[in-house]
Tab-separated table of N, CA and C in Angstrom:
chain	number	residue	atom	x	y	z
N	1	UNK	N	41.172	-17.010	14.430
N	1	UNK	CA	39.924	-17.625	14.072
N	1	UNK	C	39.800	-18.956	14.800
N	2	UNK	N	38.308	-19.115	15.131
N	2	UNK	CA	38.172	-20.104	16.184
N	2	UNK	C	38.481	-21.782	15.185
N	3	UNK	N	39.107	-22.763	15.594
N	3	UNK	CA	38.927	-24.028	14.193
N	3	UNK	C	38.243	-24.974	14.977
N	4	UNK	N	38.197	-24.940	16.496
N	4	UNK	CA	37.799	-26.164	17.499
N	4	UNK	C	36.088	-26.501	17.777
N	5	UNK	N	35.605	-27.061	17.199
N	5	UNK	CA	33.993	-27.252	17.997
N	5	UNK	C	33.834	-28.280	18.529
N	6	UNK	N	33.824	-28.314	19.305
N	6	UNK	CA	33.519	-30.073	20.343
N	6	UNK	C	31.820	-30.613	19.587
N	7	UNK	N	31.061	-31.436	19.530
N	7	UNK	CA	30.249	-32.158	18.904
N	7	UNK	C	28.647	-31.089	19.892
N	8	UNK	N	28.242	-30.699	19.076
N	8	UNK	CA	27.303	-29.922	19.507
N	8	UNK	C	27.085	-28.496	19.488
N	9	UNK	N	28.177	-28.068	18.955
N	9	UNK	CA	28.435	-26.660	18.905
N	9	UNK	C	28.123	-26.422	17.281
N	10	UNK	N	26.725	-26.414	16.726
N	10	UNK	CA	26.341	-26.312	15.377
N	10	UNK	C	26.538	-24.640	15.217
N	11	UNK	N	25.833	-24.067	15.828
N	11	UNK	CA	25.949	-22.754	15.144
N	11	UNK	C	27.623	-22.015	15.271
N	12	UNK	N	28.179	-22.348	15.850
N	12	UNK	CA	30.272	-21.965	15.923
N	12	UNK	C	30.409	-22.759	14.817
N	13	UNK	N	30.134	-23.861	14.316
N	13	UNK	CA	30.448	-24.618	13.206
N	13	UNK	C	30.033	-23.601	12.030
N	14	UNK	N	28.944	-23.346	12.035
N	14	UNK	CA	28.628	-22.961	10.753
N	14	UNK	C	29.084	-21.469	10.849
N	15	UNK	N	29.169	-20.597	11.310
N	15	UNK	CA	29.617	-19.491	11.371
N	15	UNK	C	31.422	-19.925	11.232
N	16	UNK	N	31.683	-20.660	11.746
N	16	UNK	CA	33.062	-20.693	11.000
N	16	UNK	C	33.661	-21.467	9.648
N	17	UNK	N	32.579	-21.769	9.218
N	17	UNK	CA	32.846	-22.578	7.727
N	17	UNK	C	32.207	-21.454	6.978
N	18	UNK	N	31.242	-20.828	7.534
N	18	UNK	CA	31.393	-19.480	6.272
N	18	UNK	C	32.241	-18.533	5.974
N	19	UNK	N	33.273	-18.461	7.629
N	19	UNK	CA	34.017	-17.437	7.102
N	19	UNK	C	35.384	-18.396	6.364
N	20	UNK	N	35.512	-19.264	6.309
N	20	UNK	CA	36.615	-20.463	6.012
N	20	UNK	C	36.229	-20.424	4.751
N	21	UNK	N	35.138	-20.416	4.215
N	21	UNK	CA	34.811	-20.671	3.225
N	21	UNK	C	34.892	-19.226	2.088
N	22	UNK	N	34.661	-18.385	2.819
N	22	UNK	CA	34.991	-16.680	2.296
N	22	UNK	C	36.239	-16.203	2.281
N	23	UNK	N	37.073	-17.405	3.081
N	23	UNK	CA	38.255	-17.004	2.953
N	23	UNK	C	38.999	-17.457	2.615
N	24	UNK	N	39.076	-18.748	1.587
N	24	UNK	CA	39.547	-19.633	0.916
N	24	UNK	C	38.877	-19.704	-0.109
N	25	UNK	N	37.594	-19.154	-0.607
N	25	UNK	CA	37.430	-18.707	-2.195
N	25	UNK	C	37.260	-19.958	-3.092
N	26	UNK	N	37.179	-20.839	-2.329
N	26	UNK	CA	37.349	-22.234	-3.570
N	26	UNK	C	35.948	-22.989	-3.636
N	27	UNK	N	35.924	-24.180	-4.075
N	27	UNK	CA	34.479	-24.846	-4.487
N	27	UNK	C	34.272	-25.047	-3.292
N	28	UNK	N	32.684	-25.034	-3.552
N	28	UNK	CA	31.763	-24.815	-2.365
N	28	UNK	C	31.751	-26.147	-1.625
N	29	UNK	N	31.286	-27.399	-2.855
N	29	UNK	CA	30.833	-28.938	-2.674
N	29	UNK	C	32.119	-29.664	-1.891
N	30	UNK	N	33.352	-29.475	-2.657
N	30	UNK	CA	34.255	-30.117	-1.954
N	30	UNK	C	34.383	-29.437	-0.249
N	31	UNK	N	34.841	-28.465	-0.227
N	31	UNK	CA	34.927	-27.811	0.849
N	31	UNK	C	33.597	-28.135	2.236
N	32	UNK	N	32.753	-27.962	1.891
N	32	UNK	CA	31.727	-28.665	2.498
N	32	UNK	C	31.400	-30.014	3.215
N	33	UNK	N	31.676	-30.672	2.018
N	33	UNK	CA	31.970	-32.475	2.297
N	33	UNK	C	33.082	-32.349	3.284
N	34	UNK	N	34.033	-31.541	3.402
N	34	UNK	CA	35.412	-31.931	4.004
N	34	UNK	C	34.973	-31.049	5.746
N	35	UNK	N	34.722	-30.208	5.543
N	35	UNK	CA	34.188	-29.601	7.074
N	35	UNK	C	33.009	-30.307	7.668
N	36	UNK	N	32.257	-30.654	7.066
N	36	UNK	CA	30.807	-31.339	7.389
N	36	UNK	C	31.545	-33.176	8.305
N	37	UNK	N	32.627	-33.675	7.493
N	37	UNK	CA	32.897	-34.833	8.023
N	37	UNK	C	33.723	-34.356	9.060
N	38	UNK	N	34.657	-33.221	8.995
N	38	UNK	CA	35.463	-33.074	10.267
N	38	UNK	C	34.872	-32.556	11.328
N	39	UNK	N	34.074	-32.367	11.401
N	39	UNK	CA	32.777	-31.608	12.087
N	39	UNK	C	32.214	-32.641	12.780
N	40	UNK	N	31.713	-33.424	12.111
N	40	UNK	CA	31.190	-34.910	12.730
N	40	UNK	C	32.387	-35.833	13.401
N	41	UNK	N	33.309	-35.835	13.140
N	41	UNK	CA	34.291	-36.680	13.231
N	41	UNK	C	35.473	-36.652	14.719
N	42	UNK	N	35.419	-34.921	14.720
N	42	UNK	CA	36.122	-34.589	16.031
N	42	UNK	C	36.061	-33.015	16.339
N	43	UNK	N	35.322	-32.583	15.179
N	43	UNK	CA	35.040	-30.902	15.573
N	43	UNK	C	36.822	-29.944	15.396
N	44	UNK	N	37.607	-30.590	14.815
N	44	UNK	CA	39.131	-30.055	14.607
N	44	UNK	C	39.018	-29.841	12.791
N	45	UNK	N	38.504	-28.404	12.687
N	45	UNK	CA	38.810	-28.233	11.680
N	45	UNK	C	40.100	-27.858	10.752
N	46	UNK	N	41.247	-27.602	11.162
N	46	UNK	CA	42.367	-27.081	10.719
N	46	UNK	C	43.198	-28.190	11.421
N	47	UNK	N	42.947	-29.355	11.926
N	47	UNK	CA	44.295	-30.300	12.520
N	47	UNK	C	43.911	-31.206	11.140
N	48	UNK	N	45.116	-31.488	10.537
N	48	UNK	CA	44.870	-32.230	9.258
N	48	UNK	C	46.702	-33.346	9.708
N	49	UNK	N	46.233	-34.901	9.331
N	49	UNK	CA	47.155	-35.800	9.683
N	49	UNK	C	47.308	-36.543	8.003
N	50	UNK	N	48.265	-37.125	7.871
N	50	UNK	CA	48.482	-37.496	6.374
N	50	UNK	C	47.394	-38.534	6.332
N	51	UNK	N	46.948	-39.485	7.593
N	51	UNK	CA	45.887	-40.581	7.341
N	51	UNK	C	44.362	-39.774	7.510
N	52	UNK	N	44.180	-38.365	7.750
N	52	UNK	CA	42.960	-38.019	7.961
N	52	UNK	C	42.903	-37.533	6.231
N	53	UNK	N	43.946	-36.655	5.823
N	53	UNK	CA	43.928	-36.457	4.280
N	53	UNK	C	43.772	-37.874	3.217
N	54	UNK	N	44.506	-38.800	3.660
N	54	UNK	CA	44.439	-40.544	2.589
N	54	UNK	C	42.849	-40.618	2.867
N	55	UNK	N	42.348	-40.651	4.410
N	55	UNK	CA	40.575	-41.147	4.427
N	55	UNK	C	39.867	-40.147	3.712
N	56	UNK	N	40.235	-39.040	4.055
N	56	UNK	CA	38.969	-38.239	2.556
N	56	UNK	C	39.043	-38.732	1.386
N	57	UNK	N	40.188	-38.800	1.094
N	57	UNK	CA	39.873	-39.465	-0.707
N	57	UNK	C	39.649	-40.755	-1.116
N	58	UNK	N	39.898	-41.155	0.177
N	58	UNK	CA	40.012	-42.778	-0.135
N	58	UNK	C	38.588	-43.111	0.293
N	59	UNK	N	37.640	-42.379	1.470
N	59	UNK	CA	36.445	-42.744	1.792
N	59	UNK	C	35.545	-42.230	1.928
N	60	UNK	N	36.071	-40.668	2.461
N	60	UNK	CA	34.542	-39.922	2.262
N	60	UNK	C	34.114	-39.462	0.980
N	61	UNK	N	35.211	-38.734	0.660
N	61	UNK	CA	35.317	-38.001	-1.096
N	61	UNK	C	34.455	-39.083	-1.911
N	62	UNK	N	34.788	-40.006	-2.366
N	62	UNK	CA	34.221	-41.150	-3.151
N	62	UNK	C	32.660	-41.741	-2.492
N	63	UNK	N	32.504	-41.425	-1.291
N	63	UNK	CA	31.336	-42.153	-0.540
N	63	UNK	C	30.101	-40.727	-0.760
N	64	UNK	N	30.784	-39.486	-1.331
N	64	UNK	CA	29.828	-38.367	-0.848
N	64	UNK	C	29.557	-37.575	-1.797
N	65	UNK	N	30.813	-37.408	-2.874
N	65	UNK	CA	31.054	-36.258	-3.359
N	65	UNK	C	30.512	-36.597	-4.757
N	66	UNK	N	29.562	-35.702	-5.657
N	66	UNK	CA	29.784	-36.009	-7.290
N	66	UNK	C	30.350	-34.806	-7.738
N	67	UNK	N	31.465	-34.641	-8.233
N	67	UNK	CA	32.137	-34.180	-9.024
N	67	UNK	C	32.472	-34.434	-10.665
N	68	UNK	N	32.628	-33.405	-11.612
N	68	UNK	CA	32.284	-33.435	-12.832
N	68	UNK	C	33.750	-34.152	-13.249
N	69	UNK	N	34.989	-32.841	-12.498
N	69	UNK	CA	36.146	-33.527	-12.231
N	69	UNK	C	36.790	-33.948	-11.107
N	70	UNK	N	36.796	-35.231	-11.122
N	70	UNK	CA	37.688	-36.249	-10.024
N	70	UNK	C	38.881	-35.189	-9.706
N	71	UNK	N	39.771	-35.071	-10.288
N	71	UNK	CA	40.755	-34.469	-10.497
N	71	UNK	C	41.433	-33.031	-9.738
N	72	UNK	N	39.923	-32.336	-9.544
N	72	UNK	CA	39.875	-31.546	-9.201
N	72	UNK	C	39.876	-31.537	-7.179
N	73	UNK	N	39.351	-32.687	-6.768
N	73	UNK	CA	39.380	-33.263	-5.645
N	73	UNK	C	41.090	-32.946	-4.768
N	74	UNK	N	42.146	-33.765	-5.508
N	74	UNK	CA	42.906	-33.359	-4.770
N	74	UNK	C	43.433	-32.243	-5.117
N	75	UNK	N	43.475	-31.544	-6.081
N	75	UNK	CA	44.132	-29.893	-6.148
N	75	UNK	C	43.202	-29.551	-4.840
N	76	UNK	N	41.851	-29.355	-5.017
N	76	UNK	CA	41.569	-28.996	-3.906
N	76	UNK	C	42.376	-29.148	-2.659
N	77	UNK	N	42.307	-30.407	-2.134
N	77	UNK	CA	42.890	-30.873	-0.446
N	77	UNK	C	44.065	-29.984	-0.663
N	78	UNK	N	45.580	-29.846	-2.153
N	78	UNK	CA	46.623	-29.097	-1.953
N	78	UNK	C	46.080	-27.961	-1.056
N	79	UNK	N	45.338	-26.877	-1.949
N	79	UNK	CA	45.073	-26.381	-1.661
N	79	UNK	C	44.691	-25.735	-0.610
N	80	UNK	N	43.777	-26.976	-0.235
N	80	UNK	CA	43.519	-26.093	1.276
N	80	UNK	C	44.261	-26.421	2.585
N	81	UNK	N	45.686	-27.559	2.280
N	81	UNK	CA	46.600	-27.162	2.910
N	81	UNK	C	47.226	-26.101	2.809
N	82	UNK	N	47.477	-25.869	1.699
N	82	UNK	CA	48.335	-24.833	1.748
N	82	UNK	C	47.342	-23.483	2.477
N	83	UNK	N	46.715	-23.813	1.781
N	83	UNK	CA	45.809	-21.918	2.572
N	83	UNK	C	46.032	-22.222	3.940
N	84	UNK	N	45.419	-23.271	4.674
N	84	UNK	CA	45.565	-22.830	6.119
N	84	UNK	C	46.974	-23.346	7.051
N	85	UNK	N	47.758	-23.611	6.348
N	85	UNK	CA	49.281	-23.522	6.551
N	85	UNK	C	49.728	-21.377	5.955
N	86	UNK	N	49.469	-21.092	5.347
N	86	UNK	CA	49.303	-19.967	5.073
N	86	UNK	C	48.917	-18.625	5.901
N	87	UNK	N	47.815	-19.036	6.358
N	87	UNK	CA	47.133	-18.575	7.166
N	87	UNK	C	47.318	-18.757	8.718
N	88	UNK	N	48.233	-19.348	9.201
N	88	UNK	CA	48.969	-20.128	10.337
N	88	UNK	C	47.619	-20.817	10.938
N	89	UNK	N	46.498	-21.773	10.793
N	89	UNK	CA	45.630	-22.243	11.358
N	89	UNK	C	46.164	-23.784	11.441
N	90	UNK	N	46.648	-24.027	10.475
N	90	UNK	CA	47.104	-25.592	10.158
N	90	UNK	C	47.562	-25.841	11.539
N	91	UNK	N	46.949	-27.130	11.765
N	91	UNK	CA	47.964	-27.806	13.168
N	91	UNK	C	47.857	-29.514	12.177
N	92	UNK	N	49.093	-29.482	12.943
N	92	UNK	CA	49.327	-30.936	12.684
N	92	UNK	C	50.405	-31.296	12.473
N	93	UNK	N	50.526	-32.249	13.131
N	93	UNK	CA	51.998	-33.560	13.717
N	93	UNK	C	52.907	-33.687	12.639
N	94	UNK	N	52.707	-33.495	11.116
N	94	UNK	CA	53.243	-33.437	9.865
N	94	UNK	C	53.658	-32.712	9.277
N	95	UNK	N	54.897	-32.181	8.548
N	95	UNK	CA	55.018	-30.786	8.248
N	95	UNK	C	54.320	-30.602	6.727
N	96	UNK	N	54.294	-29.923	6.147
N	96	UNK	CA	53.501	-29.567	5.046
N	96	UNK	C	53.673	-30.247	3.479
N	97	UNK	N	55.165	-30.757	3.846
N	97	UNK	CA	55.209	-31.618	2.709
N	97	UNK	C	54.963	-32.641	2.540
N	98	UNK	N	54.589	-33.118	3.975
N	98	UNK	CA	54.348	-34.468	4.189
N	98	UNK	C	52.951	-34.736	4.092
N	99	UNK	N	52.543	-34.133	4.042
N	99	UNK	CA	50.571	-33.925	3.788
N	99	UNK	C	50.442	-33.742	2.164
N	100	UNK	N	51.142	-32.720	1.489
N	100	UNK	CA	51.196	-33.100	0.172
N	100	UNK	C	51.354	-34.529	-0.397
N	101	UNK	N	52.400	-35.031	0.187
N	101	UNK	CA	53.005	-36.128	-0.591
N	101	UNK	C	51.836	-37.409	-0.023
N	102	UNK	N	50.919	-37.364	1.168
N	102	UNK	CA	50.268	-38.343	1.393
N	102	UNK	C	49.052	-37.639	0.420
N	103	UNK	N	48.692	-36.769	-0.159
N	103	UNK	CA	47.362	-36.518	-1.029
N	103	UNK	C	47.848	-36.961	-2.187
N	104	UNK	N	48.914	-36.919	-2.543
N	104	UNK	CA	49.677	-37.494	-3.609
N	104	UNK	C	49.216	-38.962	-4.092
N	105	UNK	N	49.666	-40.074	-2.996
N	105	UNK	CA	50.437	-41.250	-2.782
N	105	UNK	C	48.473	-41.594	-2.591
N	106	UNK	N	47.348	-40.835	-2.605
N	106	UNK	CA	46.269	-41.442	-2.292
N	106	UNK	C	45.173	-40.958	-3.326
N	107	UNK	N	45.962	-40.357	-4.476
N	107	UNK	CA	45.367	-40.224	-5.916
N	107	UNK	C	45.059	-41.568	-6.675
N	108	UNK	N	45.585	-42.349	-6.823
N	108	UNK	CA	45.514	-43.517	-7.440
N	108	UNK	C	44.111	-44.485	-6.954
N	109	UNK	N	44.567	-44.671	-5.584
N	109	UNK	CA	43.196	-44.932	-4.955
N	109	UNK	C	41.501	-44.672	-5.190
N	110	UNK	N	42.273	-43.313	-4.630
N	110	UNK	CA	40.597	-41.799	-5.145
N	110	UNK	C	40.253	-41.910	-6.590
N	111	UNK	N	41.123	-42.552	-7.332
N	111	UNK	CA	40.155	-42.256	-8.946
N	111	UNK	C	39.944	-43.868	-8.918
N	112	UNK	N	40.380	-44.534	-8.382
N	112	UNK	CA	39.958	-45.483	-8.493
N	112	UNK	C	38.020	-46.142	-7.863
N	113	UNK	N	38.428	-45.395	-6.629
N	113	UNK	CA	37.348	-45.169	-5.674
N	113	UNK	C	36.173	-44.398	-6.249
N	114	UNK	N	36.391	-43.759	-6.714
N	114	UNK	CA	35.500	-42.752	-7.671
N	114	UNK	C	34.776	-43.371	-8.541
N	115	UNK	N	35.426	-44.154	-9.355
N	115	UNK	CA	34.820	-45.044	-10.326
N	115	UNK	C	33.824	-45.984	-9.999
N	116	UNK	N	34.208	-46.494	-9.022
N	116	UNK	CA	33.350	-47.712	-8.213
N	116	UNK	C	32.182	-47.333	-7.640
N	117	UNK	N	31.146	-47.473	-8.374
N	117	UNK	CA	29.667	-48.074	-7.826
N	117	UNK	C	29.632	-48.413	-6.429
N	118	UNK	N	30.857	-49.130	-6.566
N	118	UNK	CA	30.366	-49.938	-4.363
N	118	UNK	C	30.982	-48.960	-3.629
N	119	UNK	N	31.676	-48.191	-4.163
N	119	UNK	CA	32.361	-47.135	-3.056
N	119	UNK	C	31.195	-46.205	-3.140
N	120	UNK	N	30.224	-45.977	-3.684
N	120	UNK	CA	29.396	-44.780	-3.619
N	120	UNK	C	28.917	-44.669	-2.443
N	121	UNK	N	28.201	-43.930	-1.415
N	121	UNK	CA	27.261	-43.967	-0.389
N	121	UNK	C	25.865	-43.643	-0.904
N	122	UNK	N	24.528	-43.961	-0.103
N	122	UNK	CA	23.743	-44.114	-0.602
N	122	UNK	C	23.176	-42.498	-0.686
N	123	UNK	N	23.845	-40.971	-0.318
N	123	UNK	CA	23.413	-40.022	-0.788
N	123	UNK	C	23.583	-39.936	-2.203
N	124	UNK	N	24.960	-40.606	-2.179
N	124	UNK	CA	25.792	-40.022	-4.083
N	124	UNK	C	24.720	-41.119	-4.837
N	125	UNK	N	24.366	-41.832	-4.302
N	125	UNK	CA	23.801	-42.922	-5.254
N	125	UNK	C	22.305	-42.000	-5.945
N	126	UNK	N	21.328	-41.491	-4.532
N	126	UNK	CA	20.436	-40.469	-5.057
N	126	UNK	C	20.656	-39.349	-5.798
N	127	UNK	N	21.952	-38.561	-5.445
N	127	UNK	CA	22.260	-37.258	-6.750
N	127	UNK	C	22.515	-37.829	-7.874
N	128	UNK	N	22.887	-39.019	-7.830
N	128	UNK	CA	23.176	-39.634	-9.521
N	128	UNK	C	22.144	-40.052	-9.826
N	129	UNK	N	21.029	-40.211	-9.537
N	129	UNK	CA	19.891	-40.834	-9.872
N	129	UNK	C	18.780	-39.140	-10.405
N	130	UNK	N	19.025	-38.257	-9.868
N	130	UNK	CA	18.306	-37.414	-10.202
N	130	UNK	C	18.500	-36.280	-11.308
């Protein structure tokens, strides 16, 4: 399965987050937020680094996401290391425990971040408003 889109390649993007997404079975919202920024960010969907996993929770997750449970945020990220370590797509400089233990070590943060009003971005600010 293809994971690479260089910045412009929308329709390979989305045809491969549906099947990513059909094939990992999990919440839609998180999963979304997390391809949508890696997408924008460098088009490497399956290269995951312990500081690209700490910035989702620490900045996009909290800047994007409303979730009922916080909590549920990083089971997710486990998760979808593990699936695409699973799935042999995972690339990255870190071996697998070491990506756990940085989603770990960046829980404290993320609920903290979560909480905070100033960490919101101004989409989450409109879904909370409506």
């Amino acid at each position: 399965m293809r994971t690479v889109f260089p910045h412009g390649e929308v329709d390979g993007f989305e045809a491969a987050r549906a099947e990513l997404a059909e094939r990992f079975g999990v919440a839609a919202e998180p999963l979304d937020c997390l391809l949508e920024d890696r997408f924008a960010r460098d088009g490497l969907l399956a290269w995951w680094t312990e500081e690209d996993l700490e910035r989702f929770l620490l900045e996009v997750a909290p800047r994007r996401l409303v979730v009922a449970d916080w909590s549920a945020v990083p089971e997710f990220l486990h998760s979808w290391v593990d699936f695409l370590a699973g799935e042999g797509l995972l690339s990255s400089p870190s071996p697998v425990g070491a990506l756990h233990r940085a989603i770990d070590r960046a829980v404290p943060g993320f609920l903290a971040a979560m909480a905070d009003p100033a960490s919101w971005g101004p989409a989450k600010m409109t879904d909370r408003k409506s």
